[in-house]
Amino acid sequence: MLNGKLKYYLILLLACFIWGATPLCGRVLKDSMSPMLITAARFYVVALILFALILILHGKRGLLVSGHDLKILLIMSVVGIFLHNSLLFEGLRFTPASNAAIIESIGPSVTSILAFFFIGERLSSSGWLGIFISCFGAIFIVCKGSISTLVNFEFNIGELLVLVCEIMWSVYVIISWRLSSNISALVVTAYTGLFGATLCLITGLCMGALEVYRFTLSDAWYFFVLSVFAGVVSFASWNYAISRVGASKGSTFIYLVPVFGVMFGVFLLDEAFSSYEFFGALFVVVGMLISIRAKSSIREKQKSIREIKQEIIQKQQNKQRHA
């Protein structure tokens, strides 16, 4: 069974590896284009490719969505594309890619907290403990391991922006659960990408924030990786592999993204990796592992309860047949 699914796990690994390059690309492109222009251009490319793919696979019918879903997609594009990406690329102007990658890793923890308050998803005590440890690790990095920095509120603006951008992504995920079950992830990404890119374009034009500082062949390559590889190839690979191995098993791979992000920042951009970043990352990883274990435990309990209920129903049906 494991060997049969090995190729799908490798595909998930590849998708996370490419996604890990996002902070690296953003860090490089900050000297080429303004954050608003990077986001607009990137998601116009993503939307164009995905809409073309949808037309090839499903025809014009594949583009149809209900009015209800269209409204939700518009809201998602504001928080998940416009705000999340603009804040990320703006933050990368002031903080290393490795720092951004570690801070981004608290996203699943923030999503779990929002899911608890807004959609009633259960969390065990160990799940809360894991979230607390992960968030402590992220704050430890933002504060650079200094209590006085926290007390005096002396933060790096870039790291704060990355922190807020992850909250926006978690809001995006929570809102997505209001979508109809029959709308595909491909369609969701295409429409939110189009709407988000248009919002960035309009805002950038109004603010005069669509600037090109330079654009070399190297910059073009990083933009290609950011839009085509991280925006389309990883997404398509991820959804393909998830459909084969299941969301519960596949979702744990997402925790590898910040690990790859740190590696890219340290080895390709020669970014320093200090002791406070190491210990902060350690807290984040330990917290994530505890959260994964807690979620697995809850799923197993829920599965056991469902099996018991099914067994009771089956016994009652057997009694009725023999009555």
PDB file of C-alpha atoms in Angstrom:
ATOM      1  CA  MET A   1       0.000   0.000   0.000  1.00  0.00           C
ATOM      2  CA  LEU A   2       2.785   2.404   0.925  1.00  0.00           C
ATOM      3  CA  ASN A   3       4.718   1.641  -2.269  1.00  0.00           C
ATOM      4  CA  GLY A   4       1.532   2.139  -4.290  1.00  0.00           C
ATOM      5  CA  LYS A   5       1.072   5.609  -2.837  1.00  0.00           C
ATOM      6  CA  LEU A   6       4.737   6.559  -2.731  1.00  0.00           C
ATOM      7  CA  LYS A   7       4.569   8.509  -5.998  1.00  0.00           C
ATOM      8  CA  TYR A   8       1.668  10.580  -4.662  1.00  0.00           C
ATOM      9  CA  TYR A   9       3.602  11.390  -1.498  1.00  0.00           C
ATOM     10  CA  LEU A  10       6.547  12.443  -3.674  1.00  0.00           C
ATOM     11  CA  ILE A  11       4.215  14.717  -5.655  1.00  0.00           C
ATOM     12  CA  LEU A  12       3.013  16.309  -2.391  1.00  0.00           C
ATOM     13  CA  LEU A  13       6.635  16.745  -1.364  1.00  0.00           C
ATOM     14  CA  LEU A  14       7.430  18.438  -4.681  1.00  0.00           C
ATOM     15  CA  ALA A  15       4.451  20.805  -4.339  1.00  0.00           C
ATOM     16  CA  CYS A  16       5.554  21.870  -0.850  1.00  0.00           C
ATOM     17  CA  PHE A  17       9.138  22.266  -2.040  1.00  0.00           C
ATOM     18  CA  ILE A  18       8.022  24.692  -4.771  1.00  0.00           C
ATOM     19  CA  TRP A  19       5.716  26.568  -2.378  1.00  0.00           C
ATOM     20  CA  GLY A  20       8.689  26.969  -0.053  1.00  0.00           C
ATOM     21  CA  ALA A  21      10.308  29.135  -2.737  1.00  0.00           C
ATOM     22  CA  THR A  22       7.569  31.803  -2.462  1.00  0.00           C
ATOM     23  CA  PRO A  23       9.336  33.945   0.202  1.00  0.00           C
ATOM     24  CA  LEU A  24      12.604  33.577  -1.734  1.00  0.00           C
ATOM     25  CA  CYS A  25      11.004  34.848  -4.971  1.00  0.00           C
ATOM     26  CA  GLY A  26       9.240  37.655  -3.147  1.00  0.00           C
ATOM     27  CA  ARG A  27      12.456  38.701  -1.446  1.00  0.00           C
ATOM     28  CA  VAL A  28      14.267  38.909  -4.801  1.00  0.00           C
ATOM     29  CA  LEU A  29      11.414  40.610  -6.692  1.00  0.00           C
ATOM     30  CA  LYS A  30      11.044  43.345  -4.059  1.00  0.00           C
ATOM     31  CA  ASP A  31      13.887  45.135  -5.854  1.00  0.00           C
ATOM     32  CA  SER A  32      12.169  44.739  -9.234  1.00  0.00           C
ATOM     33  CA  MET A  33       8.502  45.616  -8.728  1.00  0.00           C
ATOM     34  CA  SER A  34       6.191  47.097  -6.122  1.00  0.00           C
ATOM     35  CA  PRO A  35       4.276  44.548  -3.947  1.00  0.00           C
ATOM     36  CA  MET A  36       0.951  45.542  -5.526  1.00  0.00           C
ATOM     37  CA  LEU A  37       2.287  44.977  -9.047  1.00  0.00           C
ATOM     38  CA  ILE A  38       3.863  41.624  -8.119  1.00  0.00           C
ATOM     39  CA  THR A  39       0.527  40.379  -6.739  1.00  0.00           C
ATOM     40  CA  ALA A  40      -1.564  41.691  -9.651  1.00  0.00           C
ATOM     41  CA  ALA A  41       0.746  40.355 -12.373  1.00  0.00           C
ATOM     42  CA  ARG A  42       1.237  37.004 -10.647  1.00  0.00           C
ATOM     43  CA  PHE A  43      -2.452  36.238 -10.204  1.00  0.00           C
ATOM     44  CA  TYR A  44      -3.459  37.432 -13.656  1.00  0.00           C
ATOM     45  CA  VAL A  45      -1.023  34.828 -15.003  1.00  0.00           C
ATOM     46  CA  VAL A  46      -2.383  32.173 -12.602  1.00  0.00           C
ATOM     47  CA  ALA A  47      -6.021  32.982 -13.463  1.00  0.00           C
ATOM     48  CA  LEU A  48      -5.339  32.967 -17.223  1.00  0.00           C
ATOM     49  CA  ILE A  49      -3.697  29.530 -17.100  1.00  0.00           C
ATOM     50  CA  LEU A  50      -6.358  28.025 -14.819  1.00  0.00           C
ATOM     51  CA  PHE A  51      -9.296  29.385 -16.842  1.00  0.00           C
ATOM     52  CA  ALA A  52      -7.711  27.943 -19.991  1.00  0.00           C
ATOM     53  CA  LEU A  53      -7.269  24.602 -18.225  1.00  0.00           C
ATOM     54  CA  ILE A  54     -10.898  24.598 -17.042  1.00  0.00           C
ATOM     55  CA  LEU A  55     -12.138  25.313 -20.576  1.00  0.00           C
ATOM     56  CA  ILE A  56     -10.028  22.460 -21.970  1.00  0.00           C
ATOM     57  CA  LEU A  57     -11.190  19.972 -19.331  1.00  0.00           C
ATOM     58  CA  HIS A  58     -14.841  20.966 -18.834  1.00  0.00           C
ATOM     59  CA  GLY A  59     -15.778  23.489 -21.517  1.00  0.00           C
ATOM     60  CA  LYS A  60     -17.755  26.678 -20.833  1.00  0.00           C
ATOM     61  CA  ARG A  61     -19.981  24.854 -18.339  1.00  0.00           C
ATOM     62  CA  GLY A  62     -16.973  24.470 -16.063  1.00  0.00           C
ATOM     63  CA  LEU A  63     -16.843  28.249 -15.605  1.00  0.00           C
ATOM     64  CA  LEU A  64     -20.420  28.551 -14.325  1.00  0.00           C
ATOM     65  CA  VAL A  65     -20.842  29.341 -10.610  1.00  0.00           C
ATOM     66  CA  SER A  66     -23.898  30.355  -8.609  1.00  0.00           C
ATOM     67  CA  GLY A  67     -24.523  33.917  -7.425  1.00  0.00           C
ATOM     68  CA  HIS A  68     -24.045  32.731  -3.823  1.00  0.00           C
ATOM     69  CA  ASP A  69     -20.628  31.261  -4.582  1.00  0.00           C
ATOM     70  CA  LEU A  70     -19.614  34.288  -6.647  1.00  0.00           C
ATOM     71  CA  LYS A  71     -20.160  36.607  -3.663  1.00  0.00           C
ATOM     72  CA  ILE A  72     -18.099  34.349  -1.406  1.00  0.00           C
ATOM     73  CA  LEU A  73     -15.344  34.112  -4.021  1.00  0.00           C
ATOM     74  CA  LEU A  74     -15.192  37.918  -4.165  1.00  0.00           C
ATOM     75  CA  ILE A  75     -14.790  38.149  -0.372  1.00  0.00           C
ATOM     76  CA  MET A  76     -12.160  35.401  -0.482  1.00  0.00           C
ATOM     77  CA  SER A  77     -10.232  37.274  -3.148  1.00  0.00           C
ATOM     78  CA  VAL A  78     -10.080  40.376  -0.913  1.00  0.00           C
ATOM     79  CA  VAL A  79      -8.582  38.593   2.099  1.00  0.00           C
ATOM     80  CA  GLY A  80      -6.768  35.644   0.481  1.00  0.00           C
ATOM     81  CA  ILE A  81      -5.292  37.250  -2.627  1.00  0.00           C
ATOM     82  CA  PHE A  82      -5.378  41.044  -2.306  1.00  0.00           C
ATOM     83  CA  LEU A  83      -4.513  41.417   1.403  1.00  0.00           C
ATOM     84  CA  HIS A  84      -2.585  38.185   2.032  1.00  0.00           C
ATOM     85  CA  ASN A  85      -0.177  38.525  -0.885  1.00  0.00           C
ATOM     86  CA  SER A  86       0.199  42.309  -0.794  1.00  0.00           C
ATOM     87  CA  LEU A  87       1.085  42.172   2.904  1.00  0.00           C
ATOM     88  CA  LEU A  88       3.471  39.252   2.341  1.00  0.00           C
ATOM     89  CA  PHE A  89       5.429  40.948  -0.441  1.00  0.00           C
ATOM     90  CA  GLU A  90       5.437  44.258   1.429  1.00  0.00           C
ATOM     91  CA  GLY A  91       6.718  42.482   4.551  1.00  0.00           C
ATOM     92  CA  LEU A  92       9.489  40.801   2.573  1.00  0.00           C
ATOM     93  CA  ARG A  93      10.942  44.250   1.899  1.00  0.00           C
ATOM     94  CA  PHE A  94      11.845  44.486   5.600  1.00  0.00           C
ATOM     95  CA  THR A  95      12.461  40.929   6.813  1.00  0.00           C
ATOM     96  CA  PRO A  96      14.507  37.934   5.543  1.00  0.00           C
ATOM     97  CA  ALA A  97      12.768  35.196   3.556  1.00  0.00           C
ATOM     98  CA  SER A  98      13.738  32.618   6.209  1.00  0.00           C
ATOM     99  CA  ASN A  99      11.978  34.628   8.947  1.00  0.00           C
ATOM    100  CA  ALA A 100       8.879  35.034   6.787  1.00  0.00           C
ATOM    101  CA  ALA A 101       8.808  31.276   6.086  1.00  0.00           C
ATOM    102  CA  ILE A 102       8.885  30.421   9.796  1.00  0.00           C
ATOM    103  CA  ILE A 103       6.215  32.981  10.706  1.00  0.00           C
ATOM    104  CA  GLU A 104       4.008  31.730   7.848  1.00  0.00           C
ATOM    105  CA  SER A 105       4.065  28.272   9.420  1.00  0.00           C
ATOM    106  CA  ILE A 106       1.640  29.349  12.161  1.00  0.00           C
ATOM    107  CA  GLY A 107      -1.094  29.567   9.504  1.00  0.00           C
ATOM    108  CA  PRO A 108      -2.637  26.144  10.313  1.00  0.00           C
ATOM    109  CA  SER A 109      -2.721  27.038  14.022  1.00  0.00           C
ATOM    110  CA  VAL A 110      -4.491  30.334  13.337  1.00  0.00           C
ATOM    111  CA  THR A 111      -6.935  28.501  11.050  1.00  0.00           C
ATOM    112  CA  SER A 112      -7.691  26.002  13.839  1.00  0.00           C
ATOM    113  CA  ILE A 113      -8.423  28.842  16.275  1.00  0.00           C
ATOM    114  CA  LEU A 114     -10.763  30.597  13.827  1.00  0.00           C
ATOM    115  CA  ALA A 115     -12.434  27.272  12.959  1.00  0.00           C
ATOM    116  CA  PHE A 116     -13.121  26.694  16.666  1.00  0.00           C
ATOM    117  CA  PHE A 117     -14.791  30.097  17.152  1.00  0.00           C
ATOM    118  CA  PHE A 118     -16.618  30.493  13.858  1.00  0.00           C
ATOM    119  CA  ILE A 119     -17.583  27.020  12.643  1.00  0.00           C
ATOM    120  CA  GLY A 120     -17.479  25.043  15.885  1.00  0.00           C
ATOM    121  CA  GLU A 121     -14.624  22.669  15.007  1.00  0.00           C
ATOM    122  CA  ARG A 122     -13.536  20.752  18.099  1.00  0.00           C
ATOM    123  CA  LEU A 123     -10.064  21.021  19.584  1.00  0.00           C
ATOM    124  CA  SER A 124      -8.611  18.803  22.295  1.00  0.00           C
ATOM    125  CA  SER A 125      -6.502  20.149  25.171  1.00  0.00           C
ATOM    126  CA  SER A 126      -3.348  18.872  23.457  1.00  0.00           C
ATOM    127  CA  GLY A 127      -4.479  20.604  20.265  1.00  0.00           C
ATOM    128  CA  TRP A 128      -4.700  23.922  22.128  1.00  0.00           C
ATOM    129  CA  LEU A 129      -1.293  23.239  23.663  1.00  0.00           C
ATOM    130  CA  GLY A 130       0.219  22.704  20.204  1.00  0.00           C
ATOM    131  CA  ILE A 131      -1.313  25.949  18.942  1.00  0.00           C
ATOM    132  CA  PHE A 132       0.016  27.859  21.950  1.00  0.00           C
ATOM    133  CA  ILE A 133       3.543  26.488  21.463  1.00  0.00           C
ATOM    134  CA  SER A 134       3.546  27.292  17.721  1.00  0.00           C
ATOM    135  CA  CYS A 135       2.280  30.833  18.279  1.00  0.00           C
ATOM    136  CA  PHE A 136       4.836  31.333  21.065  1.00  0.00           C
ATOM    137  CA  GLY A 137       7.580  30.293  18.633  1.00  0.00           C
ATOM    138  CA  ALA A 138       6.393  32.781  16.005  1.00  0.00           C
ATOM    139  CA  ILE A 139       6.178  35.600  18.576  1.00  0.00           C
ATOM    140  CA  PHE A 140       9.629  34.635  19.863  1.00  0.00           C
ATOM    141  CA  ILE A 141      11.026  35.202  16.357  1.00  0.00           C
ATOM    142  CA  VAL A 142       9.144  38.483  15.861  1.00  0.00           C
ATOM    143  CA  CYS A 143      10.460  39.715  19.234  1.00  0.00           C
ATOM    144  CA  LYS A 144      13.961  38.440  18.381  1.00  0.00           C
ATOM    145  CA  GLY A 145      13.979  36.512  21.656  1.00  0.00           C
ATOM    146  CA  SER A 146      13.752  39.702  23.716  1.00  0.00           C
ATOM    147  CA  ILE A 147      11.065  40.308  26.357  1.00  0.00           C
ATOM    148  CA  SER A 148      11.809  44.044  26.295  1.00  0.00           C
ATOM    149  CA  THR A 149      10.962  44.110  22.572  1.00  0.00           C
ATOM    150  CA  LEU A 150       7.541  42.661  23.391  1.00  0.00           C
ATOM    151  CA  VAL A 151       6.963  44.981  26.362  1.00  0.00           C
ATOM    152  CA  ASN A 152       8.056  48.101  24.464  1.00  0.00           C
ATOM    153  CA  PHE A 153       6.295  46.980  21.279  1.00  0.00           C
ATOM    154  CA  GLU A 154       9.448  47.382  19.169  1.00  0.00           C
ATOM    155  CA  PHE A 155       8.789  45.003  16.304  1.00  0.00           C
ATOM    156  CA  ASN A 156      10.158  44.684  12.806  1.00  0.00           C
ATOM    157  CA  ILE A 157       7.326  45.999  10.613  1.00  0.00           C
ATOM    158  CA  GLY A 158       8.058  43.321   8.010  1.00  0.00           C
ATOM    159  CA  GLU A 159       7.537  40.455  10.438  1.00  0.00           C
ATOM    160  CA  LEU A 160       4.308  42.016  11.710  1.00  0.00           C
ATOM    161  CA  LEU A 161       3.028  42.304   8.142  1.00  0.00           C
ATOM    162  CA  VAL A 162       3.828  38.625   7.481  1.00  0.00           C
ATOM    163  CA  LEU A 163       2.006  37.722  10.711  1.00  0.00           C
ATOM    164  CA  VAL A 164      -1.093  39.676   9.630  1.00  0.00           C
ATOM    165  CA  CYS A 165      -0.897  38.173   6.129  1.00  0.00           C
ATOM    166  CA  GLU A 166      -1.145  34.680   7.624  1.00  0.00           C
ATOM    167  CA  ILE A 167      -4.219  35.702   9.602  1.00  0.00           C
ATOM    168  CA  MET A 168      -5.756  36.886   6.324  1.00  0.00           C
ATOM    169  CA  TRP A 169      -5.034  33.496   4.735  1.00  0.00           C
ATOM    170  CA  SER A 170      -6.707  31.715   7.649  1.00  0.00           C
ATOM    171  CA  VAL A 171      -9.782  33.928   7.191  1.00  0.00           C
ATOM    172  CA  TYR A 172      -9.705  32.941   3.493  1.00  0.00           C
ATOM    173  CA  VAL A 173      -9.750  29.250   4.449  1.00  0.00           C
ATOM    174  CA  ILE A 174     -12.625  29.695   6.927  1.00  0.00           C
ATOM    175  CA  ILE A 175     -14.718  31.628   4.392  1.00  0.00           C
ATOM    176  CA  SER A 176     -14.071  28.940   1.761  1.00  0.00           C
ATOM    177  CA  TRP A 177     -16.045  26.466   3.870  1.00  0.00           C
ATOM    178  CA  ARG A 178     -19.187  28.473   3.037  1.00  0.00           C
ATOM    179  CA  LEU A 179     -18.836  27.565  -0.638  1.00  0.00           C
ATOM    180  CA  SER A 180     -21.065  24.966  -2.251  1.00  0.00           C
ATOM    181  CA  SER A 181     -19.657  21.448  -2.179  1.00  0.00           C
ATOM    182  CA  ASN A 182     -19.899  21.091  -5.964  1.00  0.00           C
ATOM    183  CA  ILE A 183     -17.444  23.894  -6.822  1.00  0.00           C
ATOM    184  CA  SER A 184     -13.936  22.639  -7.605  1.00  0.00           C
ATOM    185  CA  ALA A 185     -10.727  23.966  -6.092  1.00  0.00           C
ATOM    186  CA  LEU A 186      -9.535  24.769  -9.624  1.00  0.00           C
ATOM    187  CA  VAL A 187     -12.492  27.105 -10.194  1.00  0.00           C
ATOM    188  CA  VAL A 188     -12.081  28.678  -6.746  1.00  0.00           C
ATOM    189  CA  THR A 189      -8.432  29.507  -7.411  1.00  0.00           C
ATOM    190  CA  ALA A 190      -9.141  30.827 -10.928  1.00  0.00           C
ATOM    191  CA  TYR A 191     -11.895  33.218  -9.819  1.00  0.00           C
ATOM    192  CA  THR A 192     -10.215  34.408  -6.629  1.00  0.00           C
ATOM    193  CA  GLY A 193      -7.005  34.936  -8.587  1.00  0.00           C
ATOM    194  CA  LEU A 194      -8.825  37.023 -11.218  1.00  0.00           C
ATOM    195  CA  PHE A 195     -10.765  39.088  -8.677  1.00  0.00           C
ATOM    196  CA  GLY A 196      -7.729  39.546  -6.417  1.00  0.00           C
ATOM    197  CA  ALA A 197      -5.473  40.618  -9.285  1.00  0.00           C
ATOM    198  CA  THR A 198      -8.087  43.139 -10.459  1.00  0.00           C
ATOM    199  CA  LEU A 199      -8.390  44.587  -6.939  1.00  0.00           C
ATOM    200  CA  CYS A 200      -4.605  44.970  -6.803  1.00  0.00           C
ATOM    201  CA  LEU A 201      -4.568  46.622 -10.237  1.00  0.00           C
ATOM    202  CA  ILE A 202      -7.311  49.136  -9.339  1.00  0.00           C
ATOM    203  CA  THR A 203      -5.775  49.914  -5.929  1.00  0.00           C
ATOM    204  CA  GLY A 204      -2.312  50.221  -7.426  1.00  0.00           C
ATOM    205  CA  LEU A 205      -3.540  52.626 -10.116  1.00  0.00           C
ATOM    206  CA  CYS A 206      -5.355  54.785  -7.539  1.00  0.00           C
ATOM    207  CA  MET A 207      -2.338  54.882  -5.213  1.00  0.00           C
ATOM    208  CA  GLY A 208       0.306  55.091  -7.929  1.00  0.00           C
ATOM    209  CA  ALA A 209       1.779  51.893  -6.511  1.00  0.00           C
ATOM    210  CA  LEU A 210       2.312  49.928  -9.742  1.00  0.00           C
ATOM    211  CA  GLU A 211       6.025  50.478 -10.131  1.00  0.00           C
ATOM    212  CA  VAL A 212       8.803  48.656 -11.964  1.00  0.00           C
ATOM    213  CA  TYR A 213      12.254  49.398 -10.531  1.00  0.00           C
ATOM    214  CA  ARG A 214      14.106  47.015 -12.843  1.00  0.00           C
ATOM    215  CA  PHE A 215      13.384  43.761 -14.638  1.00  0.00           C
ATOM    216  CA  THR A 216      16.294  41.547 -15.598  1.00  0.00           C
ATOM    217  CA  LEU A 217      16.296  38.036 -17.041  1.00  0.00           C
ATOM    218  CA  SER A 218      16.901  36.732 -13.519  1.00  0.00           C
ATOM    219  CA  ASP A 219      13.856  38.647 -12.245  1.00  0.00           C
ATOM    220  CA  ALA A 220      11.765  37.144 -15.047  1.00  0.00           C
ATOM    221  CA  TRP A 221      12.806  33.653 -13.940  1.00  0.00           C
ATOM    222  CA  TYR A 222      11.830  34.317 -10.299  1.00  0.00           C
ATOM    223  CA  PHE A 223       8.487  35.737 -11.441  1.00  0.00           C
ATOM    224  CA  PHE A 224       7.940  32.628 -13.605  1.00  0.00           C
ATOM    225  CA  VAL A 225       8.629  30.359 -10.613  1.00  0.00           C
ATOM    226  CA  LEU A 226       6.329  32.459  -8.401  1.00  0.00           C
ATOM    227  CA  SER A 227       3.400  32.521 -10.824  1.00  0.00           C
ATOM    228  CA  VAL A 228       3.582  29.354 -12.933  1.00  0.00           C
ATOM    229  CA  PHE A 229       5.340  26.893 -10.626  1.00  0.00           C
ATOM    230  CA  ALA A 230       4.135  28.065  -7.192  1.00  0.00           C
ATOM    231  CA  GLY A 231       0.787  29.336  -8.483  1.00  0.00           C
ATOM    232  CA  VAL A 232      -0.249  26.630 -10.967  1.00  0.00           C
ATOM    233  CA  VAL A 233       2.037  23.556 -11.021  1.00  0.00           C
ATOM    234  CA  SER A 234       2.136  23.138  -7.234  1.00  0.00           C
ATOM    235  CA  PHE A 235      -1.590  23.720  -6.936  1.00  0.00           C
ATOM    236  CA  ALA A 236      -2.490  21.181  -9.631  1.00  0.00           C
ATOM    237  CA  SER A 237       0.004  18.622  -8.275  1.00  0.00           C
ATOM    238  CA  TRP A 238      -1.278  19.086  -4.743  1.00  0.00           C
ATOM    239  CA  ASN A 239      -4.934  18.549  -5.657  1.00  0.00           C
ATOM    240  CA  TYR A 240      -4.104  15.539  -7.825  1.00  0.00           C
ATOM    241  CA  ALA A 241      -2.123  13.820  -5.062  1.00  0.00           C
ATOM    242  CA  ILE A 242      -4.635  14.744  -2.320  1.00  0.00           C
ATOM    243  CA  SER A 243      -7.397  13.061  -4.326  1.00  0.00           C
ATOM    244  CA  ARG A 244      -5.352   9.834  -4.205  1.00  0.00           C
ATOM    245  CA  VAL A 245      -4.084   9.761  -0.590  1.00  0.00           C
ATOM    246  CA  GLY A 246      -6.818  11.712   1.224  1.00  0.00           C
ATOM    247  CA  ALA A 247      -6.824  15.150   2.853  1.00  0.00           C
ATOM    248  CA  SER A 248      -6.041  13.939   6.387  1.00  0.00           C
ATOM    249  CA  LYS A 249      -2.771  12.276   5.355  1.00  0.00           C
ATOM    250  CA  GLY A 250      -1.813  14.751   2.679  1.00  0.00           C
ATOM    251  CA  SER A 251      -2.407  17.901   4.737  1.00  0.00           C
ATOM    252  CA  THR A 252       0.481  17.071   7.079  1.00  0.00           C
ATOM    253  CA  PHE A 253       2.903  17.735   4.196  1.00  0.00           C
ATOM    254  CA  ILE A 254       2.018  21.440   4.305  1.00  0.00           C
ATOM    255  CA  TYR A 255       4.149  21.741   7.446  1.00  0.00           C
ATOM    256  CA  LEU A 256       7.224  21.136   5.287  1.00  0.00           C
ATOM    257  CA  VAL A 257       6.706  24.412   3.389  1.00  0.00           C
ATOM    258  CA  PRO A 258       8.368  26.649   6.035  1.00  0.00           C
ATOM    259  CA  VAL A 259      11.248  24.172   6.336  1.00  0.00           C
ATOM    260  CA  PHE A 260      11.953  24.488   2.615  1.00  0.00           C
ATOM    261  CA  GLY A 261      11.432  28.250   2.855  1.00  0.00           C
ATOM    262  CA  VAL A 262      14.151  28.566   5.495  1.00  0.00           C
ATOM    263  CA  MET A 263      16.489  26.379   3.430  1.00  0.00           C
ATOM    264  CA  PHE A 264      16.015  28.582   0.360  1.00  0.00           C
ATOM    265  CA  GLY A 265      16.624  31.745   2.352  1.00  0.00           C
ATOM    266  CA  VAL A 266      19.759  30.467   4.080  1.00  0.00           C
ATOM    267  CA  PHE A 267      21.412  28.641   1.172  1.00  0.00           C
ATOM    268  CA  LEU A 268      20.411  30.778  -1.831  1.00  0.00           C
ATOM    269  CA  LEU A 269      20.220  34.258  -0.305  1.00  0.00           C
ATOM    270  CA  ASP A 270      22.962  33.727   2.306  1.00  0.00           C
ATOM    271  CA  GLU A 271      20.616  34.882   5.051  1.00  0.00           C
ATOM    272  CA  ALA A 272      21.865  34.541   8.620  1.00  0.00           C
ATOM    273  CA  PHE A 273      20.082  32.076  10.878  1.00  0.00           C
ATOM    274  CA  SER A 274      20.504  33.202  14.487  1.00  0.00           C
ATOM    275  CA  SER A 275      19.927  31.322  17.733  1.00  0.00           C
ATOM    276  CA  TYR A 276      16.579  33.028  18.459  1.00  0.00           C
ATOM    277  CA  GLU A 277      15.339  31.991  14.997  1.00  0.00           C
ATOM    278  CA  PHE A 278      16.467  28.413  15.640  1.00  0.00           C
ATOM    279  CA  PHE A 279      14.681  28.164  18.992  1.00  0.00           C
ATOM    280  CA  GLY A 280      11.608  29.939  17.636  1.00  0.00           C
ATOM    281  CA  ALA A 281      11.469  27.507  14.710  1.00  0.00           C
ATOM    282  CA  LEU A 282      11.894  24.612  17.150  1.00  0.00           C
ATOM    283  CA  PHE A 283       8.866  25.785  19.145  1.00  0.00           C
ATOM    284  CA  VAL A 284       6.846  26.164  15.936  1.00  0.00           C
ATOM    285  CA  VAL A 285       7.723  22.643  14.736  1.00  0.00           C
ATOM    286  CA  VAL A 286       7.054  21.009  18.127  1.00  0.00           C
ATOM    287  CA  GLY A 287       3.717  22.803  18.346  1.00  0.00           C
ATOM    288  CA  MET A 288       2.766  21.677  14.841  1.00  0.00           C
ATOM    289  CA  LEU A 289       3.625  18.050  15.625  1.00  0.00           C
ATOM    290  CA  ILE A 290       1.480  18.162  18.770  1.00  0.00           C
ATOM    291  CA  SER A 291      -1.397  19.685  16.753  1.00  0.00           C
ATOM    292  CA  ILE A 292      -1.114  16.987  14.064  1.00  0.00           C
ATOM    293  CA  ARG A 293      -1.178  14.250  16.695  1.00  0.00           C
ATOM    294  CA  ALA A 294      -4.176  15.855  18.417  1.00  0.00           C
ATOM    295  CA  LYS A 295      -6.122  16.161  15.148  1.00  0.00           C
ATOM    296  CA  SER A 296      -5.362  12.528  14.279  1.00  0.00           C
ATOM    297  CA  SER A 297      -6.580  11.470  17.725  1.00  0.00           C
ATOM    298  CA  ILE A 298      -9.843  13.409  17.334  1.00  0.00           C
ATOM    299  CA  ARG A 299     -10.426  11.921  13.883  1.00  0.00           C
ATOM    300  CA  GLU A 300      -9.855   8.409  15.249  1.00  0.00           C
ATOM    301  CA  LYS A 301     -12.325   9.007  18.099  1.00  0.00           C
ATOM    302  CA  GLN A 302     -14.913  10.411  15.695  1.00  0.00           C
ATOM    303  CA  LYS A 303     -14.381   7.412  13.422  1.00  0.00           C
ATOM    304  CA  SER A 304     -14.829   5.029  16.359  1.00  0.00           C
ATOM    305  CA  ILE A 305     -18.044   6.795  17.398  1.00  0.00           C
ATOM    306  CA  ARG A 306     -19.399   6.574  13.843  1.00  0.00           C
ATOM    307  CA  GLU A 307     -18.531   2.873  13.690  1.00  0.00           C
ATOM    308  CA  ILE A 308     -20.294   2.221  17.015  1.00  0.00           C
ATOM    309  CA  LYS A 309     -23.382   4.112  15.818  1.00  0.00           C
ATOM    310  CA  GLN A 310     -23.385   2.154  12.552  1.00  0.00           C
ATOM    311  CA  GLU A 311     -23.076  -1.099  14.509  1.00  0.00           C
ATOM    312  CA  ILE A 312     -26.034  -0.160  16.727  1.00  0.00           C
ATOM    313  CA  ILE A 313     -28.130   0.792  13.700  1.00  0.00           C
ATOM    314  CA  GLN A 314     -27.177  -2.481  12.001  1.00  0.00           C
ATOM    315  CA  LYS A 315     -28.225  -4.498  15.076  1.00  0.00           C
ATOM    316  CA  GLN A 316     -31.541  -2.650  15.267  1.00  0.00           C
ATOM    317  CA  GLN A 317     -32.176  -3.345  11.583  1.00  0.00           C
ATOM    318  CA  ASN A 318     -31.366  -7.040  12.069  1.00  0.00           C
ATOM    319  CA  LYS A 319     -33.800  -7.227  14.996  1.00  0.00           C
ATOM    320  CA  GLN A 320     -36.530  -5.620  12.892  1.00  0.00           C
ATOM    321  CA  ARG A 321     -35.941  -8.148  10.104  1.00  0.00           C
ATOM    322  CA  HIS A 322     -36.242 -11.083  12.493  1.00  0.00           C
ATOM    323  CA  ALA A 323     -39.224  -9.664  14.373  1.00  0.00           C
TER     324      ALA A 323
END
